[in-house]
């Protein structure tokens, strides 16, 4: 006796049909390629130049590979100034941006037009790179650390306000509602119910901004705003590449150390 | 019976407030931070008195910049901005092409440890060096051209893109990988059919994000002479033609914000599958909070 085997219907054996979206991908690829070529022409991409200039480049690279450690003592002032600029800018911008963050979050600011205005201003501030601020401020306030500090502060306010107000948006609003229901004003409710909750995020973002500042303050000096950047600008105009590589080495170590300390602290805060 | 309800002797009476815990560690950290800040203020070479006329000065210069900006320079400013954006695009393309294979080489499970750690070290070093410094280094090879700027942005992109790449490759679901391995897939096939389909949207989003960063960074590179926004800016600040600087700033801000919006909308589409205009206070209900937060933060660093 043969048991009847259950037959699989034919259509079940067929592969499901792939949705046809290949033409979209092809179109997108073509568009991207066209944009890339157009940009390449605009920028004047020329990989041949690298090969042609290789001779004088190899000399430079050789110099770069031999940092002149004797130059180190002369960089100390600039190095210190870089760190000081970062510290001052972080401290000042933290103080300024805490209240602004509360103005820029829907959770803590029920006033629609004020909210929109604050966000617009912050977005505008954030769209300008730090070094552009520095370049303008150098002409306005004069060269030196002061214009660098102000540039960093402007830059930081944009970042801290954005990150902190976003974390305010995501907070638990129960306690705030409770204090509003108990007759508190918005300011009181935010102070009592939201601020303690927001504190870890705020401190963490401030620390993070400090890391950014260290990196940024090394370069804003290129336009004359103090710190290691001034030194970079000096040595590069005289093609002193063995000094330059020492400065880069210093930046590298400074950034890595600060990032390590700050990320350790931030991880502890997050726990 | 009633004895059970009696509070024990050494428990504080319920009417008293609980004692606040003393956190000595936290206090010490705050003290150290305060000292550092005070020392920095004390020691820095700044004449704080000169700040008293800063508000008046700032107002004066704001008027010089924007009242009114020199509209006749609009075309020139647009050209400069366009060049910067093109630099950013080419930089991103170079960064993507180079970092994409490298980030596979830095992924746990896909590459052996003696390849992985050097790769990660390379990414970390590149991330620590600012783009301008990279540009100063490359200068000697290619000269002062927009191409140098694009190359510097490309090299700078390798650091961040490489890191985000291996992070998102490592955070994929292990199931499909196992399936490919179980059916006899090679290392390459595991990448192609196990890792890539999962990581793809996130990686595309990161590419776009890096392009946004590069748009900001490209403005900086002009300051050392690579052309574009930075060059026009230095040319005009040097001769104190403030209303031309004003129009340039307006165009930079508008263009940056437009690009951020477009790119943000595309990123949202790639990750969540729907179009949405992303604004300032968007909420990230996220697939992968950790990586994305990371990217956002890294993103803000120029």
XYZ file of C-alpha atoms in Angstrom:
573
model
C 0.000 0.000 0.000
C 1.341 3.334 -0.809
C 0.458 6.151 1.435
C -0.594 9.139 -0.544
C 2.163 11.735 -0.271
C 0.995 15.178 0.231
C 1.828 17.134 -2.863
C 3.220 20.576 -2.450
C 1.352 22.908 -4.728
C 3.553 24.144 -7.542
C 3.286 27.813 -6.792
C 4.661 27.314 -3.283
C 7.879 26.038 -4.746
C 8.426 29.226 -6.635
C 10.540 31.948 -5.141
C 8.591 34.981 -4.071
C 9.079 37.695 -6.576
C 11.568 40.342 -5.655
C 9.994 43.750 -5.570
C 11.295 45.651 -8.548
C 13.060 48.619 -7.117
C 16.323 48.195 -8.972
C 15.578 51.080 -11.305
C 15.346 53.393 -8.306
C 18.765 52.321 -7.110
C 20.189 52.788 -10.595
C 18.671 56.262 -10.845
C 20.052 57.202 -7.443
C 23.488 55.906 -8.384
C 23.467 57.864 -11.626
C 22.410 61.011 -9.775
C 25.157 60.544 -7.193
C 27.746 59.913 -9.904
C 26.697 63.054 -11.763
C 26.909 65.140 -8.591
C 30.315 63.679 -7.802
C 31.694 64.416 -11.257
C 30.285 67.936 -11.154
C 31.882 68.523 -7.750
C 35.143 66.978 -8.880
C 35.309 69.431 -11.766
C 34.441 72.339 -9.462
C 37.090 71.391 -6.931
C 39.661 70.467 -9.552
C 40.399 66.953 -8.385
C 43.838 65.994 -9.606
C 45.348 62.868 -8.156
C 48.179 63.218 -10.648
C 49.411 66.235 -8.713
C 50.243 63.999 -5.785
C 52.500 61.896 -7.971
C 54.099 64.938 -9.585
C 54.832 66.648 -6.281
C 56.001 63.517 -4.600
C 59.621 64.625 -4.552
C 59.213 67.702 -2.429
C 56.514 65.983 -0.416
C 58.851 63.202 0.611
C 61.289 65.777 2.011
C 58.500 67.315 4.062
C 57.306 63.958 5.285
C 60.841 63.072 6.313
C 60.982 66.264 8.381
C 57.598 65.518 9.845
C 58.735 62.102 10.952
C 61.454 63.691 13.083
C 59.778 65.913 15.667
C 62.224 68.316 17.304
C 61.736 67.745 21.019
C 64.028 70.673 21.897
C 61.179 72.922 20.788
C 58.931 71.562 23.536
C 59.613 74.187 26.253
C 58.683 76.969 23.834
C 55.299 75.389 23.182
C 54.334 75.181 26.843
C 52.842 78.680 27.054
C 50.672 78.100 24.010
C 49.698 74.654 25.245
C 48.634 76.114 28.586
C 46.718 78.871 26.857
C 44.851 76.330 24.746
C 43.721 74.408 27.831
C 42.820 77.607 29.694
C 40.743 78.860 26.786
C 38.878 75.576 26.684
C 38.248 75.597 30.453
C 37.034 79.202 30.552
C 34.831 78.817 27.486
C 33.270 75.641 28.848
C 32.577 77.174 32.263
C 31.049 80.371 30.906
C 28.980 78.665 28.229
C 27.669 76.102 30.720
C 26.370 78.892 32.940
C 24.805 80.747 30.008
C 23.274 77.756 28.275
C 21.521 76.080 31.201
C 18.653 78.599 31.334
C 18.546 78.862 27.538
C 18.160 75.081 27.283
C 15.049 75.330 29.437
C 13.723 78.004 27.094
C 14.441 75.802 24.082
C 12.587 72.682 25.186
C 8.898 72.091 24.677
C 8.792 70.257 27.985
C 9.835 73.243 30.043
C 8.683 76.211 28.001
C 4.928 76.340 27.344
C 5.266 79.670 25.535
C 5.135 78.818 21.817
C 6.544 81.948 20.147
C 9.343 82.255 22.718
C 10.218 78.599 22.159
C 10.338 79.053 18.395
C 12.409 82.223 18.671
C 14.936 80.598 21.009
C 15.327 77.601 18.737
C 15.768 79.772 15.674
C 18.500 81.827 17.323
C 20.291 78.697 18.541
C 20.059 77.085 15.103
C 21.535 80.184 13.506
C 24.357 80.291 16.059
C 25.051 76.625 15.464
C 25.254 76.964 11.686
C 28.417 79.076 11.892
C 31.640 77.121 12.464
C 33.696 78.156 15.502
C 36.661 79.322 13.494
C 34.518 81.718 11.448
C 33.468 83.346 14.703
C 37.117 83.496 15.677
C 38.116 85.049 12.346
C 35.554 87.821 12.744
C 36.155 88.352 16.453
C 39.874 88.749 15.900
C 39.062 91.860 13.894
C 36.458 93.061 16.374
C 38.151 92.470 19.754
C 41.725 92.048 18.620
C 44.041 89.075 18.472
C 44.750 86.848 21.429
C 42.968 84.472 23.719
C 39.997 86.748 24.311
C 38.551 86.422 20.812
C 39.185 82.684 20.922
C 37.306 82.363 24.195
C 34.325 84.332 22.907
C 34.255 82.267 19.692
C 34.319 79.039 21.674
C 31.553 80.276 23.969
C 29.270 81.066 21.035
C 30.020 77.680 19.506
C 29.440 75.848 22.804
C 26.138 77.528 23.559
C 24.768 76.157 20.292
C 25.861 72.634 21.155
C 24.951 72.488 24.839
C 21.541 74.057 24.306
C 20.718 71.653 21.499
C 21.819 68.510 23.326
C 20.435 69.449 26.748
C 17.095 70.694 25.453
C 16.715 67.464 23.515
C 17.294 65.460 26.649
C 14.791 67.703 28.480
C 12.227 66.749 25.850
C 12.669 63.118 26.769
C 12.388 63.483 30.555
C 9.646 62.093 32.750
C 7.247 64.979 33.239
C 5.284 63.501 36.145
C 7.028 65.457 38.919
C 6.662 68.663 36.937
C 2.937 68.084 36.514
C 2.675 67.404 40.230
C 4.334 70.662 41.178
C 2.232 72.583 38.661
C -0.881 70.977 40.130
C 0.287 71.981 43.606
C 0.191 75.591 42.456
C 3.770 76.168 41.405
C 4.656 78.482 38.555
C 6.450 77.052 35.504
C 9.755 78.416 36.708
C 9.278 76.818 40.121
C 8.149 73.514 38.655
C 11.109 73.390 36.290
C 13.476 74.299 39.076
C 12.184 71.687 41.508
C 11.070 68.866 39.259
C 13.065 69.068 36.039
C 16.443 70.515 36.977
C 17.547 67.610 39.227
C 16.521 65.138 36.530
C 18.354 67.091 33.851
C 21.533 67.574 35.856
C 23.386 64.379 34.818
C 22.696 65.013 31.136
C 23.761 68.626 31.504
C 27.036 67.805 33.251
C 27.763 65.066 30.748
C 27.148 67.330 27.740
C 29.267 70.050 29.311
C 32.142 67.624 29.718
C 31.667 66.525 26.156
C 31.781 70.148 25.040
C 35.020 70.510 26.931
C 36.515 67.723 24.806
C 35.362 69.520 21.675
C 36.803 72.778 22.988
C 40.216 71.266 23.521
C 40.230 70.143 19.914
C 38.779 73.406 18.622
C 41.023 75.652 20.706
C 44.081 74.058 19.152
C 43.060 75.343 15.742
C 41.212 78.622 16.211
C 44.627 80.159 16.780
C 45.227 79.783 13.044
C 43.303 83.011 12.580
C 45.097 84.680 15.480
C 42.817 83.753 18.367
C 45.476 82.418 20.734
C 46.662 78.996 21.787
C 48.530 76.319 19.861
C 46.964 77.406 16.580
C 49.028 80.620 16.589
C 52.115 78.485 16.913
C 50.979 76.195 14.091
C 50.448 79.218 11.896
C 53.931 80.568 12.712
C 55.840 77.375 12.065
C 53.917 76.538 8.927
C 54.662 79.868 7.284
C 58.361 79.168 7.818
C 58.026 75.528 6.741
C 59.437 74.279 10.053
C 57.901 70.862 9.730
C 59.887 69.224 12.497
C 58.361 71.782 14.885
C 54.951 71.255 13.365
C 55.066 67.526 13.952
C 55.937 68.108 17.601
C 52.904 70.368 17.974
C 50.685 67.799 16.296
C 52.041 65.166 18.637
C 51.179 67.381 21.598
C 47.644 67.955 20.312
C 47.253 64.228 19.827
C 48.333 63.380 23.362
C 46.328 66.224 24.900
C 43.155 65.244 23.043
C 43.522 61.559 23.837
C 44.188 62.184 27.548
C 41.336 64.669 27.951
C 38.945 62.424 26.058
C 39.897 59.486 28.217
C 39.356 61.398 31.483
C 36.145 62.980 30.285
C 34.639 59.803 28.880
C 35.454 57.962 32.111
C 33.650 60.665 34.075
C 30.723 60.615 31.659
C 30.390 56.852 31.914
C 30.297 57.128 35.705
C 27.590 59.759 35.428
C 25.547 57.577 33.129
C 25.473 54.748 35.650
C 0.088 42.733 68.309
C 0.662 46.382 68.800
C 4.305 45.664 69.522
C 4.744 44.602 65.915
C 3.795 48.065 64.763
C 6.180 49.833 67.113
C 9.132 51.276 65.326
C 12.478 49.889 66.323
C 14.626 52.107 68.384
C 17.374 53.009 65.938
C 15.115 53.751 62.990
C 14.565 57.473 62.552
C 11.084 58.596 63.379
C 8.967 58.791 60.216
C 8.314 62.470 60.815
C 11.978 63.336 60.369
C 13.508 63.867 57.006
C 15.849 61.146 55.855
C 19.445 62.265 56.188
C 20.966 63.388 52.942
C 23.762 61.062 51.891
C 27.134 62.750 51.982
C 28.912 62.202 48.746
C 32.511 63.063 49.444
C 33.699 61.885 46.051
C 31.327 64.205 44.229
C 32.273 67.110 46.461
C 35.959 66.587 45.810
C 35.368 66.437 42.054
C 33.417 69.697 42.185
C 36.152 71.294 44.275
C 38.818 70.237 41.784
C 36.729 71.522 38.883
C 36.203 74.854 40.623
C 39.911 75.207 41.322
C 40.753 74.423 37.696
C 38.287 77.008 36.430
C 39.500 79.686 38.861
C 43.135 79.028 37.990
C 42.338 79.221 34.291
C 40.614 82.576 34.725
C 43.462 83.820 36.913
C 46.281 82.656 34.738
C 45.088 83.287 31.200
C 46.584 86.196 29.372
C 43.404 88.183 28.931
C 42.740 91.769 29.831
C 39.271 91.320 31.300
C 38.773 95.057 31.586
C 38.758 95.270 27.795
C 35.493 93.346 27.865
C 33.612 96.317 29.269
C 33.246 97.878 25.853
C 32.585 94.547 24.144
C 28.784 94.917 24.001
C 29.046 98.337 22.400
C 31.704 97.044 20.034
C 29.682 93.980 19.124
C 26.663 96.128 18.359
C 28.759 98.442 16.185
C 30.151 95.531 14.186
C 26.769 93.838 13.873
C 25.525 97.047 12.285
C 28.554 97.158 9.981
C 27.940 93.528 8.988
C 24.216 93.481 8.465
C 22.910 97.030 8.159
C 22.700 96.506 5.292
C 24.727 93.610 3.902
C 26.259 94.195 0.490
C 23.687 92.402 -1.681
C 25.800 92.938 -4.797
C 28.233 90.361 -3.415
C 25.504 87.693 -3.264
C 26.707 85.961 -6.417
C 30.297 85.860 -5.248
C 29.262 84.535 -1.838
C 27.094 81.863 -3.451
C 30.005 80.793 -5.655
C 32.301 80.555 -2.643
C 29.722 78.552 -0.709
C 29.173 76.276 -3.688
C 32.893 75.577 -3.888
C 32.953 74.746 -0.176
C 30.007 72.390 -0.534
C 31.680 70.715 -3.514
C 34.822 70.295 -1.435
C 32.725 68.726 1.298
C 31.102 66.351 -1.187
C 34.382 65.184 -2.724
C 35.860 64.864 0.764
C 32.944 62.702 1.826
C 33.232 60.519 -1.283
C 36.956 59.978 -0.690
C 36.312 59.247 2.978
C 33.550 56.767 2.174
C 35.545 54.889 -0.449
C 38.576 54.519 1.803
C 36.861 53.960 5.134
C 34.310 51.420 3.939
C 36.672 48.465 3.453
C 38.804 49.592 6.400
C 35.894 49.513 8.815
C 35.267 45.855 7.924
C 38.880 45.248 8.863
C 38.222 46.790 12.274
C 35.128 44.735 13.080
C 35.200 42.085 15.764
C 34.343 38.692 14.323
C 35.314 39.648 10.785
C 38.973 40.510 11.179
C 41.691 39.035 13.383
C 42.854 41.066 16.334
C 46.226 42.041 14.853
C 44.446 43.751 11.975
C 41.606 45.122 14.061
C 43.542 47.089 16.647
C 45.919 48.884 14.270
C 42.857 49.934 12.257
C 41.092 51.269 15.331
C 44.262 53.042 16.387
C 44.463 54.688 12.984
C 40.841 55.875 13.222
C 41.464 57.239 16.719
C 44.565 59.151 15.658
C 42.807 60.661 12.662
C 39.880 61.696 14.841
C 42.218 63.427 17.273
C 43.854 65.610 14.602
C 41.732 68.563 13.459
C 41.014 68.824 9.711
C 42.895 72.088 9.420
C 46.044 70.440 10.694
C 45.593 67.586 8.232
C 45.224 70.195 5.506
C 48.434 71.928 6.608
C 50.189 68.583 6.310
C 48.747 67.756 2.883
C 49.533 71.248 1.637
C 53.111 70.291 0.973
C 51.994 67.586 -1.438
C 49.263 69.211 -3.461
C 49.705 72.906 -2.921
C 47.064 75.418 -1.948
C 44.073 74.260 -3.950
C 40.472 73.328 -3.232
C 41.565 69.770 -3.951
C 43.841 69.925 -0.899
C 40.837 70.911 1.167
C 38.807 68.029 -0.217
C 41.647 65.595 0.483
C 41.975 66.852 4.051
C 38.244 66.432 4.592
C 38.498 62.975 3.063
C 41.268 61.922 5.427
C 39.399 63.462 8.357
C 36.252 61.570 7.374
C 38.084 58.250 7.479
C 38.479 58.557 11.250
C 34.821 59.072 12.089
C 33.317 56.983 9.296
C 35.626 54.086 10.101
C 34.622 54.180 13.746
C 30.883 54.452 13.099
C 31.207 51.728 10.485
C 32.696 49.069 12.709
C 30.412 50.068 15.571
C 27.325 49.496 13.481
C 28.728 46.279 11.972
C 29.286 44.988 15.477
C 25.829 45.906 16.682
C 23.955 43.828 14.072
C 21.774 40.911 15.138
C 23.892 37.750 15.291
C 21.089 35.510 13.943
C 21.554 36.090 10.207
C 25.331 35.814 10.627
C 24.941 32.412 12.233
C 22.563 31.362 9.490
C 25.077 32.263 6.800
C 27.870 30.557 8.698
C 25.744 27.452 9.291
C 24.990 27.113 5.603
C 28.687 27.203 4.869
C 29.221 30.835 3.977
C 32.722 32.179 3.708
C 33.942 35.241 5.604
C 33.132 37.385 2.597
C 29.651 35.886 2.297
C 28.987 36.499 5.982
C 29.766 40.155 5.422
C 27.731 40.420 2.258
C 24.612 38.539 3.354
C 24.770 38.604 7.153
C 26.193 41.970 8.164
C 25.672 44.376 5.290
C 21.876 44.131 4.812
C 21.395 44.903 8.492
C 23.934 47.653 8.838
C 23.197 49.283 5.485
C 20.612 51.914 6.490
C 22.631 53.069 9.442
C 25.848 53.243 7.440
C 24.146 55.285 4.705
C 22.820 57.629 7.363
C 26.305 58.050 8.791
C 27.672 58.891 5.361
C 25.136 61.673 5.023
C 25.875 62.851 8.520
C 29.548 63.094 7.755
C 28.691 65.123 4.673
C 26.875 67.605 6.924
C 29.948 67.824 9.140
C 32.167 68.298 6.127
C 30.032 71.190 4.911
C 30.804 72.995 8.169
C 34.441 71.960 8.171
C 35.018 73.034 4.568
C 34.332 76.623 5.567
C 37.250 76.365 7.962
C 39.690 75.015 5.410
C 39.403 78.118 3.276
C 41.047 80.088 6.048
C 44.406 78.521 5.313
C 43.878 79.219 1.626
C 42.078 76.177 0.282
C 39.425 78.391 -1.295
C 35.699 78.708 -0.804
C 33.931 80.415 2.075
C 36.991 80.735 4.276
C 39.017 82.412 1.556
C 36.347 84.979 0.767
C 36.017 85.610 4.489
C 39.708 86.279 5.079
C 39.965 88.377 1.926
C 37.173 90.631 3.166
C 38.027 90.786 6.871
C 41.594 91.742 6.043
C 40.402 94.793 4.135
C 37.563 95.272 6.620
C 34.854 95.144 3.973
C 32.277 94.261 6.593
C 29.080 94.327 4.586
C 30.547 91.723 2.224
C 31.328 89.563 5.248
C 27.730 90.079 6.342
C 26.222 88.704 3.146
C 28.679 85.819 3.232
C 27.603 84.920 6.769
C 23.940 85.069 5.815
C 24.515 82.750 2.873
C 26.641 80.340 4.912
C 23.971 80.119 7.591
C 21.106 79.664 5.135
C 22.917 77.098 2.988
C 24.139 75.114 6.013
C 20.658 75.005 7.483
C 19.089 73.957 4.171
C 21.639 71.170 3.675
C 21.123 69.999 7.257
C 17.369 69.874 6.709
C 17.573 67.962 3.422
C 20.183 65.567 4.679
C 18.336 65.092 7.965
C 15.117 64.290 6.101
C 16.898 61.737 3.900
C 18.548 60.187 6.935
C 15.177 59.898 8.625
C 13.786 58.243 5.508
C 16.683 55.782 5.379
C 16.483 54.792 9.038
C 12.752 54.903 9.761
C 11.367 54.399 6.281
C 9.200 57.495 6.213
C 9.664 61.083 5.159
C 9.631 63.616 7.913
C 10.963 67.108 8.213
C 13.325 66.942 11.115
C 13.409 69.993 13.262
C 15.423 71.115 16.201
C 13.818 69.173 18.998
C 13.185 65.900 17.262
C 12.757 62.940 19.483
C 14.860 59.972 18.759
C 12.761 56.893 19.300
C 15.653 54.974 18.270
C 16.588 51.666 16.795
C 19.997 51.919 18.233
C 20.212 54.731 20.703
C 23.820 54.335 21.673
C 25.356 54.561 18.237
C 23.069 57.233 17.037
C 23.658 59.430 20.030
C 27.315 58.945 19.503
C 27.037 60.001 15.925
C 25.028 63.057 16.796
C 27.608 64.118 19.303
C 30.561 63.416 17.101
C 28.647 65.203 14.446
C 28.621 68.417 16.324
C 32.330 68.441 16.483
C 33.627 70.360 13.535
